[in-house]
Structures are given as C-alpha cells and as structure tokens.
Tab-separated table of C-alpha atoms and ligand atoms in Angstrom:
chain	number	residue	atom	x	y	z
Z	59	UNK	CA	106.051	133.813	87.017
Z	60	UNK	CA	104.143	130.803	86.377
Z	61	UNK	CA	101.223	129.890	89.000
Z	62	UNK	CA	102.265	127.098	91.080
Z	63	UNK	CA	101.003	124.183	92.991
Z	64	UNK	CA	101.147	126.591	96.222
Z	65	UNK	CA	98.583	128.916	94.574
Z	66	UNK	CA	95.627	126.014	93.830
Z	67	UNK	CA	92.667	126.396	96.661
Z	68	UNK	CA	90.380	123.681	97.392
Z	69	UNK	CA	92.583	120.671	96.707
Z	70	UNK	CA	90.239	118.718	98.615
Z	71	UNK	CA	88.814	115.861	96.258
Z	72	UNK	CA	90.101	117.745	93.107
Z	73	UNK	CA	91.584	115.489	90.661
Z	74	UNK	CA	95.337	116.000	89.769
Z	75	UNK	CA	96.801	114.820	87.396
Z	76	UNK	CA	100.183	115.315	88.107
Z	77	UNK	CA	103.115	114.888	84.764
Z	78	UNK	CA	106.377	113.932	85.839
Z	79	UNK	CA	109.410	112.623	84.852
Z	80	UNK	CA	110.257	108.828	86.008
Z	81	UNK	CA	112.498	108.409	83.153
Z	82	UNK	CA	114.745	107.175	84.529
Z	83	UNK	CA	117.812	105.064	83.708
Z	84	UNK	CA	116.778	101.173	82.597
Z	85	UNK	CA	118.907	98.143	81.552
Z	86	UNK	CA	118.216	96.222	79.239
Z	87	UNK	CA	116.742	93.892	81.689
Z	88	UNK	CA	114.534	96.825	82.936
Z	89	UNK	CA	116.450	97.664	85.891
Z	90	UNK	CA	115.723	100.897	87.586
Z	91	UNK	CA	119.782	102.223	87.931
Z	92	UNK	CA	119.189	105.262	89.712
Z	93	UNK	CA	115.566	106.998	91.294
Z	94	UNK	CA	117.124	110.599	90.891
Z	95	UNK	CA	114.154	112.009	88.752
Z	96	UNK	CA	111.583	109.603	91.144
Z	97	UNK	CA	112.509	110.808	94.085
Z	98	UNK	CA	112.951	114.109	93.209
Z	99	UNK	CA	109.265	114.753	92.018
Z	100	UNK	CA	108.281	113.332	95.787
Z	101	UNK	CA	107.733	116.917	97.329
Z	102	UNK	CA	104.969	117.162	94.941
Z	103	UNK	CA	102.934	114.433	95.318
Z	104	UNK	CA	103.925	115.047	98.400
Z	105	UNK	CA	102.663	117.831	99.423
Z	106	UNK	CA	98.933	117.273	96.484
Z	107	UNK	CA	98.674	114.473	98.815
Z	108	UNK	CA	98.752	116.036	102.455
Z	109	UNK	CA	96.483	118.909	100.812
Z	110	UNK	CA	93.394	115.619	99.703
Z	111	UNK	CA	93.552	115.889	96.263
Z	112	UNK	CA	93.382	112.489	94.271
Z	113	UNK	CA	96.886	112.262	92.996
Z	114	UNK	CA	96.647	110.457	88.742
Z	115	UNK	CA	100.967	110.230	88.084
Z	116	UNK	CA	101.551	109.802	84.571
Z	117	UNK	CA	105.288	109.539	82.816
Z	118	UNK	CA	106.894	108.175	80.594
Z	119	UNK	CA	110.010	105.676	80.546
Z	120	UNK	CA	111.531	105.227	77.560
Z	121	UNK	CA	110.957	105.601	73.905
Z	122	UNK	CA	109.354	102.190	73.493
Z	123	UNK	CA	107.596	100.400	70.252
Z	124	UNK	CA	104.275	99.530	71.756
Z	125	UNK	CA	103.647	98.016	75.373
Z	126	UNK	CA	107.114	96.454	76.889
Z	127	UNK	CA	107.145	94.584	79.924
Z	128	UNK	CA	111.155	95.813	80.358
Z	129	UNK	CA	109.537	99.923	80.123
Z	130	UNK	CA	106.715	98.977	82.511
Z	131	UNK	CA	106.303	101.682	85.773
Z	132	UNK	CA	105.664	98.612	87.464
Z	133	UNK	CA	108.949	99.065	89.625
Z	134	UNK	CA	108.359	102.582	90.056
Z	135	UNK	CA	104.810	102.354	91.866
Z	136	UNK	CA	106.541	99.628	94.080
Z	137	UNK	CA	109.285	101.503	94.574
Z	138	UNK	CA	106.311	104.664	96.030
Z	139	UNK	CA	104.146	102.426	97.871
Z	140	UNK	CA	107.004	102.042	100.297
Z	141	UNK	CA	107.830	105.778	100.767
Z	142	UNK	CA	103.634	106.393	100.737
Z	143	UNK	CA	102.487	103.404	102.397
Z	144	UNK	CA	98.784	102.750	101.670
Z	145	UNK	CA	98.517	105.277	99.269
Z	146	UNK	CA	99.570	103.853	95.871
Z	147	UNK	CA	97.796	102.376	93.421
Z	148	UNK	CA	99.023	101.147	89.674
Z	149	UNK	CA	96.438	101.064	86.726
Z	150	UNK	CA	97.945	99.503	83.716
Z	151	UNK	CA	95.954	100.980	81.503
Z	152	UNK	CA	95.404	104.403	80.846
Z	153	UNK	CA	92.476	104.756	78.701
Z	154	UNK	CA	90.806	101.809	79.554
Z	155	UNK	CA	87.072	101.362	80.914
Z	156	UNK	CA	86.954	101.925	84.652
Z	157	UNK	CA	90.212	104.037	84.870
Z	158	UNK	CA	87.803	106.897	85.464
Z	159	UNK	CA	85.866	105.221	88.299
Z	160	UNK	CA	89.449	103.695	89.965
Z	161	UNK	CA	90.161	107.558	89.527
Z	162	UNK	CA	86.474	108.913	91.544
Z	163	UNK	CA	87.064	106.341	93.625
Z	164	UNK	CA	91.112	107.082	95.230
Z	165	UNK	CA	90.009	108.405	98.745
Z	166	UNK	CA	91.517	111.669	99.219
Z	167	UNK	CA	95.474	111.834	99.311
Z	168	UNK	CA	95.837	108.643	97.528
Z	169	UNK	CA	97.739	108.350	94.394
Z	170	UNK	CA	97.266	106.414	91.245
Z	171	UNK	CA	99.970	106.410	89.154
Z	172	UNK	CA	98.873	105.302	85.182
Z	173	UNK	CA	101.644	103.192	82.503
Z	174	UNK	CA	103.989	104.392	80.816
Z	175	UNK	CA	102.416	107.139	78.840
Z	176	UNK	CA	104.408	106.650	75.769
Z	177	UNK	CA	103.019	102.312	75.485
Z	178	UNK	CA	99.863	104.884	72.869
Z	179	UNK	CA	101.629	106.012	69.295
Z	180	UNK	CA	99.307	108.564	70.009
Z	181	UNK	CA	101.098	110.666	72.775
Z	182	UNK	CA	104.473	111.655	70.505
Z	183	UNK	CA	102.356	112.522	68.090
Z	184	UNK	CA	100.376	114.962	70.382
Z	185	UNK	CA	96.873	113.270	68.595
Z	186	UNK	CA	94.443	115.860	71.165
Z	187	UNK	CA	91.464	113.668	70.976
Z	188	UNK	CA	93.683	111.010	73.276
Z	189	UNK	CA	94.640	114.354	75.019
Z	190	UNK	CA	90.976	114.989	75.752
Z	191	UNK	CA	89.773	111.703	76.245
Z	192	UNK	CA	93.066	112.399	78.998
Z	193	UNK	CA	92.060	114.886	80.402
Z	194	UNK	CA	88.785	113.900	81.279
Z	195	UNK	CA	90.447	111.956	83.884
Z	196	UNK	CA	91.455	115.208	86.129
Z	197	UNK	CA	90.143	118.374	86.493
Z	198	UNK	CA	93.382	120.024	87.537
Z	199	UNK	CA	96.440	119.376	85.600
Z	200	UNK	CA	100.365	120.350	86.869
Z	201	UNK	CA	103.816	120.225	85.056
Z	202	UNK	CA	106.106	118.567	86.913
Z	203	UNK	CA	108.587	117.475	84.265
Z	204	UNK	CA	110.401	119.898	83.294
Z	205	UNK	CA	113.689	117.609	81.919
Z	206	UNK	CA	110.305	116.715	78.933
Z	207	UNK	CA	109.224	119.835	78.736
Z	208	UNK	CA	111.275	119.999	74.966
Z	209	UNK	CA	108.336	117.596	73.725
Z	210	UNK	CA	104.702	119.006	71.945
Z	211	UNK	CA	103.252	115.806	72.922
Z	212	UNK	CA	99.843	114.500	74.741
Z	213	UNK	CA	99.958	113.621	78.489
Z	214	UNK	CA	102.222	116.555	78.553
Z	215	UNK	CA	101.140	119.744	75.973
Z	216	UNK	CA	97.757	118.811	75.291
Z	217	UNK	CA	96.838	117.977	77.914
Z	218	UNK	CA	98.541	121.554	79.252
Z	219	UNK	CA	96.913	123.155	76.986
Z	220	UNK	CA	92.889	122.145	77.772
Z	221	UNK	CA	93.347	121.629	81.899
Z	222	UNK	CA	93.267	124.371	84.170
Z	223	UNK	CA	97.089	123.998	85.159
Z	224	UNK	CA	100.121	125.285	87.020
Z	225	UNK	CA	103.648	124.397	87.788
Z	226	UNK	CA	104.768	121.986	90.717
Z	227	UNK	CA	108.333	122.176	92.841
Z	228	UNK	CA	110.875	120.558	91.219
Z	229	UNK	CA	110.210	122.622	88.228
Z	230	UNK	CA	109.455	125.804	90.378
Z	231	UNK	CA	113.407	124.840	91.269
Z	232	UNK	CA	114.381	124.062	87.698
Z	233	UNK	CA	112.834	127.271	86.669
Z	234	UNK	CA	114.083	128.609	89.111
Z	235	UNK	CA	117.719	127.572	88.231
Z	236	UNK	CA	118.115	128.395	84.459
Z	237	UNK	CA	116.579	131.986	85.469
Z	238	UNK	CA	119.572	132.518	87.779
Z	239	UNK	CA	122.089	131.571	84.834
Z	240	UNK	CA	120.528	132.958	81.298
Z	241	UNK	CA	118.950	136.206	83.090
Z	242	UNK	CA	121.266	137.691	85.352
Z	243	UNK	CA	124.713	135.241	85.964
Z	244	UNK	CA	127.070	136.846	88.586
Z	245	UNK	CA	129.791	136.738	86.419
Z	246	UNK	CA	132.331	135.801	85.245
Z	247	UNK	CA	129.796	133.094	84.404
Z	248	UNK	CA	131.364	130.201	83.021
Z	249	UNK	CA	130.163	127.196	80.721
Z	250	UNK	CA	131.397	123.969	80.735
Z	251	UNK	CA	130.154	122.200	77.722
Z	252	UNK	CA	131.946	118.445	76.294
Z	253	UNK	CA	130.391	115.292	76.331
Z	254	UNK	CA	130.145	113.540	73.035
Z	255	UNK	CA	126.731	114.876	71.188
Z	256	UNK	CA	128.727	117.256	68.722
Z	257	UNK	CA	124.919	118.400	66.981
Z	258	UNK	CA	122.785	118.400	69.737
Z	259	UNK	CA	125.219	120.992	71.457
Z	260	UNK	CA	126.104	123.137	68.445
Z	261	UNK	CA	123.084	126.021	69.289
Z	262	UNK	CA	123.532	125.753	72.289
Z	263	UNK	CA	127.560	127.309	72.383
Z	264	UNK	CA	126.121	129.585	70.631
Z	265	UNK	CA	123.652	131.154	72.658
Z	266	UNK	CA	126.615	130.477	75.351
Z	267	UNK	CA	128.396	132.852	73.495
Z	268	UNK	CA	125.762	135.871	74.204
Z	269	UNK	CA	125.334	135.247	77.679
Z	270	UNK	CA	128.647	133.566	78.882
Z	271	UNK	CA	131.561	135.345	80.216
Z	272	UNK	CA	134.259	132.188	78.992
Z	273	UNK	CA	132.822	128.781	77.845
Z	274	UNK	CA	135.380	125.691	78.184
Z	275	UNK	CA	134.960	123.114	75.777
Z	276	UNK	CA	135.694	119.220	76.471
Z	277	UNK	CA	135.510	115.712	76.297
Z	278	UNK	CA	134.793	113.927	72.453
Z	279	UNK	CA	132.830	117.684	70.570
Z	280	UNK	CA	136.369	118.986	71.724
Z	281	UNK	CA	137.967	117.726	68.773
Z	282	UNK	CA	135.419	118.626	66.245
Z	283	UNK	CA	136.613	122.540	67.845
Z	284	UNK	CA	140.183	121.853	66.827
Z	285	UNK	CA	139.493	120.749	63.623
Z	286	UNK	CA	137.642	123.277	62.985
Z	287	UNK	CA	140.822	125.253	64.779
Z	288	UNK	CA	143.053	123.248	61.928
Z	289	UNK	CA	144.245	121.169	64.499
Z	290	UNK	CA	144.842	117.569	64.530
Z	291	UNK	CA	142.489	114.902	66.062
Z	292	UNK	CA	144.554	112.088	64.067
Z	293	UNK	CA	142.103	109.385	65.211
Z	294	UNK	CA	140.140	111.031	67.905
Z	295	UNK	CA	135.475	110.912	67.883
Z	296	UNK	CA	134.929	113.742	65.416
Z	297	UNK	CA	131.900	114.267	63.335
Z	298	UNK	CA	133.224	115.921	60.562
Z	299	UNK	CA	130.222	117.059	59.299
Z	300	UNK	CA	129.752	119.388	61.981
Z	301	UNK	CA	132.553	121.377	61.247
Z	302	UNK	CA	131.623	124.250	59.520
Z	303	UNK	CA	129.247	124.918	61.480
Z	304	UNK	CA	132.407	124.532	65.019
Z	305	UNK	CA	134.667	126.999	62.961
Z	306	UNK	CA	131.256	129.340	62.233
Z	307	UNK	CA	130.662	129.006	65.803
Z	308	UNK	CA	134.142	129.664	67.290
Z	309	UNK	CA	134.120	133.584	64.412
Z	310	UNK	CA	130.503	134.391	66.487
Z	311	UNK	CA	132.907	133.917	69.671
Z	312	UNK	CA	135.858	136.245	68.332
Z	313	UNK	CA	133.075	138.709	66.925
Z	314	UNK	CA	131.794	138.874	70.145
Z	315	UNK	CA	135.104	139.214	71.842
Z	316	UNK	CA	134.211	136.199	74.520
Z	317	UNK	CA	136.682	133.248	75.215
Z	318	UNK	CA	136.881	129.881	74.258
Z	319	UNK	CA	139.219	127.205	75.601
Z	320	UNK	CA	139.657	123.928	73.790
Z	321	UNK	CA	141.975	121.856	75.204
Z	322	UNK	CA	145.674	122.383	75.109
Z	323	UNK	CA	146.830	117.877	76.766
Z	324	UNK	CA	145.036	115.023	75.704
Z	325	UNK	CA	145.529	111.177	77.225
Z	326	UNK	CA	144.984	109.012	74.541
Z	327	UNK	CA	145.725	105.991	73.326
Z	328	UNK	CA	147.226	104.143	70.143
Z	329	UNK	CA	144.223	102.418	68.214
Z	330	UNK	CA	147.534	100.088	67.039
Z	331	UNK	CA	148.397	99.197	70.986
Z	332	UNK	CA	146.824	95.802	71.930
Z	333	UNK	CA	147.657	96.529	75.245
Z	334	UNK	CA	146.007	100.354	75.145
Z	335	UNK	CA	149.045	102.418	77.657
Z	336	UNK	CA	147.116	105.492	77.585
Z	337	UNK	CA	149.578	108.751	77.218
Z	338	UNK	CA	149.844	112.188	77.484
Z	339	UNK	CA	149.952	114.739	75.030
Z	340	UNK	CA	150.428	117.781	73.437
Z	341	UNK	CA	149.584	116.862	70.141
Z	342	UNK	CA	147.876	113.988	68.980
Z	343	UNK	CA	149.531	111.932	66.371
Z	344	UNK	CA	149.624	108.451	64.315
Z	345	UNK	CA	146.481	106.288	65.143
Z	346	UNK	CA	146.273	108.511	68.505
Z	347	UNK	CA	142.584	108.935	69.858
Z	348	UNK	CA	142.304	110.792	72.830
Z	349	UNK	CA	139.685	110.035	76.105
Z	350	UNK	CA	140.513	112.609	78.485
Z	351	UNK	CA	141.803	116.158	78.632
Z	352	UNK	CA	145.008	116.092	80.139
Z	353	UNK	CA	146.981	117.999	83.198
Z	354	UNK	CA	147.386	121.370	81.232
Z	355	UNK	CA	144.279	121.759	80.086
Z	356	UNK	CA	143.038	120.627	83.867
Z	357	UNK	CA	144.407	123.217	84.693
Z	358	UNK	CA	143.706	125.873	82.531
Z	359	UNK	CA	139.756	125.357	83.278
Z	360	UNK	CA	140.371	124.620	87.247
Z	361	UNK	CA	141.774	128.490	86.929
Z	362	UNK	CA	138.541	129.788	84.730
Z	363	UNK	CA	136.490	128.095	86.990
Z	364	UNK	CA	138.133	128.903	90.409
Z	365	UNK	CA	137.253	133.244	89.484
Z	366	UNK	CA	134.151	131.941	88.224
Z	367	UNK	CA	130.833	133.585	89.433
Z	368	UNK	CA	128.972	131.275	88.037
Z	369	UNK	CA	129.125	127.985	86.679
Z	370	UNK	CA	126.912	126.249	84.301
Z	371	UNK	CA	128.795	122.446	83.034
Z	372	UNK	CA	126.813	120.634	80.649
Z	373	UNK	CA	129.227	117.204	79.411
Z	374	UNK	CA	131.453	115.361	80.806
Z	375	UNK	CA	135.543	116.419	79.963
Z	376	UNK	CA	135.658	112.259	79.372
Z	377	UNK	CA	135.188	108.956	78.693
Z	378	UNK	CA	134.441	108.814	82.628
Z	379	UNK	CA	132.711	105.467	82.687
Z	380	UNK	CA	136.160	103.858	81.766
Z	381	UNK	CA	138.555	104.246	84.958
Z	382	UNK	CA	141.271	105.255	82.851
Z	383	UNK	CA	139.446	108.214	81.977
Z	384	UNK	CA	137.779	109.847	84.290
Z	385	UNK	CA	140.049	112.522	86.111
Z	386	UNK	CA	139.664	115.324	83.244
Z	387	UNK	CA	135.921	115.348	84.311
Z	388	UNK	CA	136.388	114.187	88.552
Z	389	UNK	CA	138.993	117.004	88.068
Z	390	UNK	CA	137.025	119.851	87.217
Z	391	UNK	CA	134.007	118.080	89.675
Z	392	UNK	CA	136.625	118.941	91.625
Z	393	UNK	CA	137.683	123.054	91.139
Z	394	UNK	CA	133.758	123.415	90.549
Z	395	UNK	CA	133.291	122.234	94.361
Z	396	UNK	CA	135.746	124.664	95.230
Z	397	UNK	CA	135.038	127.774	93.871
Z	398	UNK	CA	132.669	130.122	95.299
Z	399	UNK	CA	130.642	130.235	91.924
Z	400	UNK	CA	126.952	129.325	91.649
Z	401	UNK	CA	127.804	126.047	89.775
Z	402	UNK	CA	124.488	123.943	88.074
Z	403	UNK	CA	125.035	121.480	86.330
Z	404	UNK	CA	122.835	120.016	83.612
Z	405	UNK	CA	122.648	116.745	82.182
Z	406	UNK	CA	122.232	112.779	82.964
Z	407	UNK	CA	125.801	111.898	82.269
Z	408	UNK	CA	126.852	115.183	83.391
Z	409	UNK	CA	125.036	114.191	86.858
Z	410	UNK	CA	125.696	110.983	87.734
Z	411	UNK	CA	129.755	112.191	86.616
Z	412	UNK	CA	129.420	114.179	89.868
Z	413	UNK	CA	127.706	111.904	91.749
Z	414	UNK	CA	130.146	109.349	91.212
Z	415	UNK	CA	132.888	111.766	92.081
Z	416	UNK	CA	131.475	112.319	95.800
Z	417	UNK	CA	131.013	115.655	95.383
Z	418	UNK	CA	127.025	117.021	94.933
Z	419	UNK	CA	126.169	117.999	98.382
Z	420	UNK	CA	128.887	120.758	96.587
Z	421	UNK	CA	127.547	121.377	93.421
Z	422	UNK	CA	125.019	123.926	94.567
Z	423	UNK	CA	122.014	122.406	91.016
Z	424	UNK	CA	121.835	119.065	90.231
Z	425	UNK	CA	119.858	119.613	87.119
Z	426	UNK	CA	117.156	117.669	86.163
Z	427	UNK	CA	117.140	118.462	82.530
Z	428	UNK	CA	119.127	116.703	79.432
Z	429	UNK	CA	117.779	118.057	75.897
Z	430	UNK	CA	115.801	120.050	78.185
Z	431	UNK	CA	118.336	122.026	79.692
Z	432	UNK	CA	119.781	122.737	76.313
Z	433	UNK	CA	116.591	123.463	74.566
Z	434	UNK	CA	116.235	126.239	77.566
Z	435	UNK	CA	119.409	127.896	77.526
Z	436	UNK	CA	118.774	128.138	73.440
Z	437	UNK	CA	114.950	129.710	73.506
Z	438	UNK	CA	114.830	131.112	76.811
Z	439	UNK	CA	111.719	128.768	77.590
Z	440	UNK	CA	110.315	125.315	76.646
Z	441	UNK	CA	107.072	124.978	75.281
Z	442	UNK	CA	104.845	122.915	77.807
Z	443	UNK	CA	106.209	125.701	80.615
Z	444	UNK	CA	105.346	128.399	77.902
Z	445	UNK	CA	101.521	126.906	78.294
Z	446	UNK	CA	101.152	127.868	81.774
Z	447	UNK	CA	98.901	129.747	83.504
Z	448	UNK	CA	100.640	133.054	84.714
Z	449	UNK	CA	100.278	133.502	88.735
Z	450	UNK	CA	97.556	135.993	89.846
Z	451	UNK	CA	99.373	138.868	91.506
N	1431	ADP	P1	125.228	114.605	79.213
N	1431	ADP	O1	124.020	113.318	79.223
N	1431	ADP	O2	125.706	115.100	80.081
N	1431	ADP	O3	124.298	116.088	78.771
N	1431	ADP	P2	126.258	114.044	77.470
N	1431	ADP	O4	125.637	112.151	77.549
N	1431	ADP	O5	126.098	114.885	75.684
N	1431	ADP	O6	126.115	114.212	77.776
N	1431	ADP	O7	127.894	112.678	77.054
N	1431	ADP	C1	128.877	112.022	77.513
N	1431	ADP	C2	129.641	110.827	77.067
N	1431	ADP	O8	130.307	111.307	76.185
N	1431	ADP	C3	130.219	109.704	78.468
N	1431	ADP	O9	128.788	108.647	77.421
N	1431	ADP	C4	131.023	110.346	77.133
N	1431	ADP	O10	131.858	108.454	77.691
N	1431	ADP	C5	131.246	110.815	76.092
N	1431	ADP	N1	132.468	111.384	76.629
N	1431	ADP	C6	132.759	111.745	76.699
N	1431	ADP	N2	133.728	112.614	76.582
N	1431	ADP	C7	135.600	111.427	75.336
N	1431	ADP	C8	136.403	110.974	74.592
N	1431	ADP	N3	136.908	112.310	75.056
N	1431	ADP	N4	135.478	110.476	73.500
N	1431	ADP	C9	134.782	109.440	73.466
N	1431	ADP	N5	133.329	109.488	74.663
N	1431	ADP	C10	133.596	110.360	75.300
N	1432	3PG	C1	114.922	112.654	79.324
N	1432	3PG	O1	115.911	111.984	79.767
N	1432	3PG	O2	115.745	113.705	78.969
N	1432	3PG	C2	113.452	113.399	79.150
N	1432	3PG	O3	112.312	112.459	80.073
N	1432	3PG	C3	112.697	113.481	77.238
N	1432	3PG	O4	112.777	111.518	76.622
N	1432	3PG	P1	112.986	111.273	75.822
N	1432	3PG	O5	115.013	111.829	75.418
N	1432	3PG	O6	113.458	110.292	74.963
N	1432	3PG	O7	112.466	112.330	75.076
N	1433	MG	MG1	123.859	111.704	78.022
C-alpha cells in the first residue's frame, strides 16, 4: 500500500508540491469543456489546505509546443478561486526569479497554481536538472494525477523521485478500483472494449484475456478483429497493419478458453448514398461503413453484462457523438447500469458518453484515466506510482 496524504503528519507550513492532472478537454479557442478532472482533485487540495500546508499545484494541459495562450492554466486558477475564495494564487512561471519567494510568502492553507509544466521542453524529456529545480520549491511531493502516471515526465516522475512523497485521495480511489479489477474481480468478469484506437488497445485486450472471463469488442476497433476472422467489413474503418496481431489475440483467447464476442450486426451507411440513410445489416457489403453495433449485438452483449459480477468498460461501441450512432453505446451503458455488477468505466470518450446518457450515477466508478488505465491493465502498475513510498505499517 502506498503512503497517502493521510499518513503525512505536521503539514502546517509545509510546501507541498501537488501534481494533478488538469488536462481537461478544450476546444480550439482554449475553452474548457468539462471540469471533471479539476473537480476530482479538489478533495486532496482541500485536505492539504485544511491541514495548513502551502499547496503548490502543478499540471500540464494539452501538448503545447512552447508557450501557447490557449493552453494556459489561468482559466483553471479562476475556477479554483471560486471553490476556495481568497486562497488561490497563480504564477505564470515555474522557474523564474521570485516564484520561490511567492511560495514562501503564502499563508498556511493557501494555494498557488503554477503555469502549464509542458510550456518547458524539459518536462517531457524528464530533464533531471529541471526536476531538481522544481523540487526546490517544495518540502514534499504528492501525486494525485493517476491519469498521467504512465508518463515519465519531470514534474511527476523526476520530482517524485527527489522529494519525500505520497499519493493523493483521487489516486487512492483510482488504485483501489484498478485493484478490484485486476487482483480479485467478482466473477464473471466482463470487459467491454470499443473506440477507435486499435493499436493502442491491442496489448490491453491481450492482458484482459488473462484476467477477464468474457470480452465484448465493439466500436471501430471491432472491424479489425472481424477482418482477422475473415468477415467482410466493406468500407468500415480498419487498421490493416493490426490484423495479424488481432488474429494472434483471438487465437490466444481460444487457446485460453476465453470468450471474445464480436458484433453480429451493424448500423451502417453507404459511402455513395448522399442522404446517408442508415441501415441495420448482418453483413456489410459494397461501400457500407459500420458506425454502430446493431440490435442483435446490443442484446448479445447486454445478456453477458447482466450476468457479470465485475465490469470494465473502455471505448464507445459506435460513433456516439453523432446522434444517429449513439444507440449502441447508450444501451450498453443502460445494461451496465441495470446489472448488479461492480462497474468501472475509463477513457475520456467513454466517460463523456456515460455522462451524456444520464446514467453516470448508476456506474460504480468513473475513472479519470484514459491511456493510464490501459497501461495499468497491461503492466499491473504505473511508473509514477511505483516511485511512491510504501506505507509504514
Ligand atoms: P476512449 O476515449 O474512451 O478511450 P477512444 O478514444 O478509443 O475511447 O474512442 C472514441 C472514439 O471512437 C470516438 O470518437 C468514436 O466516435 C469513435 N468510434 C467508435 N466506434 C466507431 C465506428 N464504428 N466508426 C468510427 N468511429 C468510431
Ligand atoms: C491524458 O489525458 O490521458 C493525460 O493527461 C495524459 O496526456 P498525454 O496523453 O498528452 O500525455
Ligand atoms: Mg478518446
């Protein structure tokens, strides 16, 4: 068990460098579309502030190339100012002269948000001199950024190795839920994988074959697996270079006696049809493109979901952003909500789809992790969590 902030004593007046993941979805103008990740970090910020620590927040936002005004964390500082009146400050530099003095001058319980760590090229390179300089701004390091803990970057991996450290409350919840899934899942354990990123998810699926009892594959990625099974998918989105690996994964499942279920019908449109009329089909022919699972697949998948003891879901089952193709994803969300299983949903789009469906409160745990969740399943841990000290019993 990792040491948590609750194990830290005498926080009064201590400078705590708290790494959070405020990488919220933004549009091209930099408008923030969903503040879930910020809200989820608030209990940790609140706890540290109430204990009298000087809380220094660090985060990245997006993948900027140097300074980009649309990727500034200033709007998040404004948001936090409403949550913690008269307590929040913002620094538009991290290493400039005067930052250390500003931190020292904070009253106990006050919060200072530092500007986007990725404005410095040393961040992603995990430059240890840069990490060392950041470390001089704090007495302790806390990692509450599960969703970026697969990245060995300076502000999370570098600083975490230098300072005495602990995990935050969000991280504790995330690790607890991943543990439920991977260590001792209630059976049957049903994993549902969809979305579009076949290449990113194939290793995760292979690992899930080891630990889950049944895997349901939908979304665009299912077409690559259908091709591997010799089933025609017409003009649907596939990753041809991933077909051999998909085949290997399916063979591996057969060898292990695990069931992998693929869609048996589809909602498709024809590329040549200017009106883009949708059709429900068992087989895709000519220039059809599949954008969602069909009603028979919804029934097939829902039956498995209703029998499950544990459910893990990552990746929408169709192009849910388009009104015409959201039914598969929403009905699967409904089946999960109706089932008695302990349910965990991870992935930016998946969580957003669940929220849109209005069923978020019926899911046991919505993870803030996307890539990190997949990496955790593959490896059973994350590098930026591994470096955190164990609890002293
Ligand atoms: P998550 O963010 O939950 O990990 P992904 O990013 O892997 O999920 O996948 C989400 C994307 O997959 C969405 O933009 C959705 O439109 C797309 N998608 C799902 N099914 C299809 C499909 N059949 N055809 C095209 N895109 C699809
Ligand atoms: C995420 O949104 O998955 C994390 O914040 C990590 O972001 P990254 O993929 O840009 O490293
Ligand atoms: Mg996504």
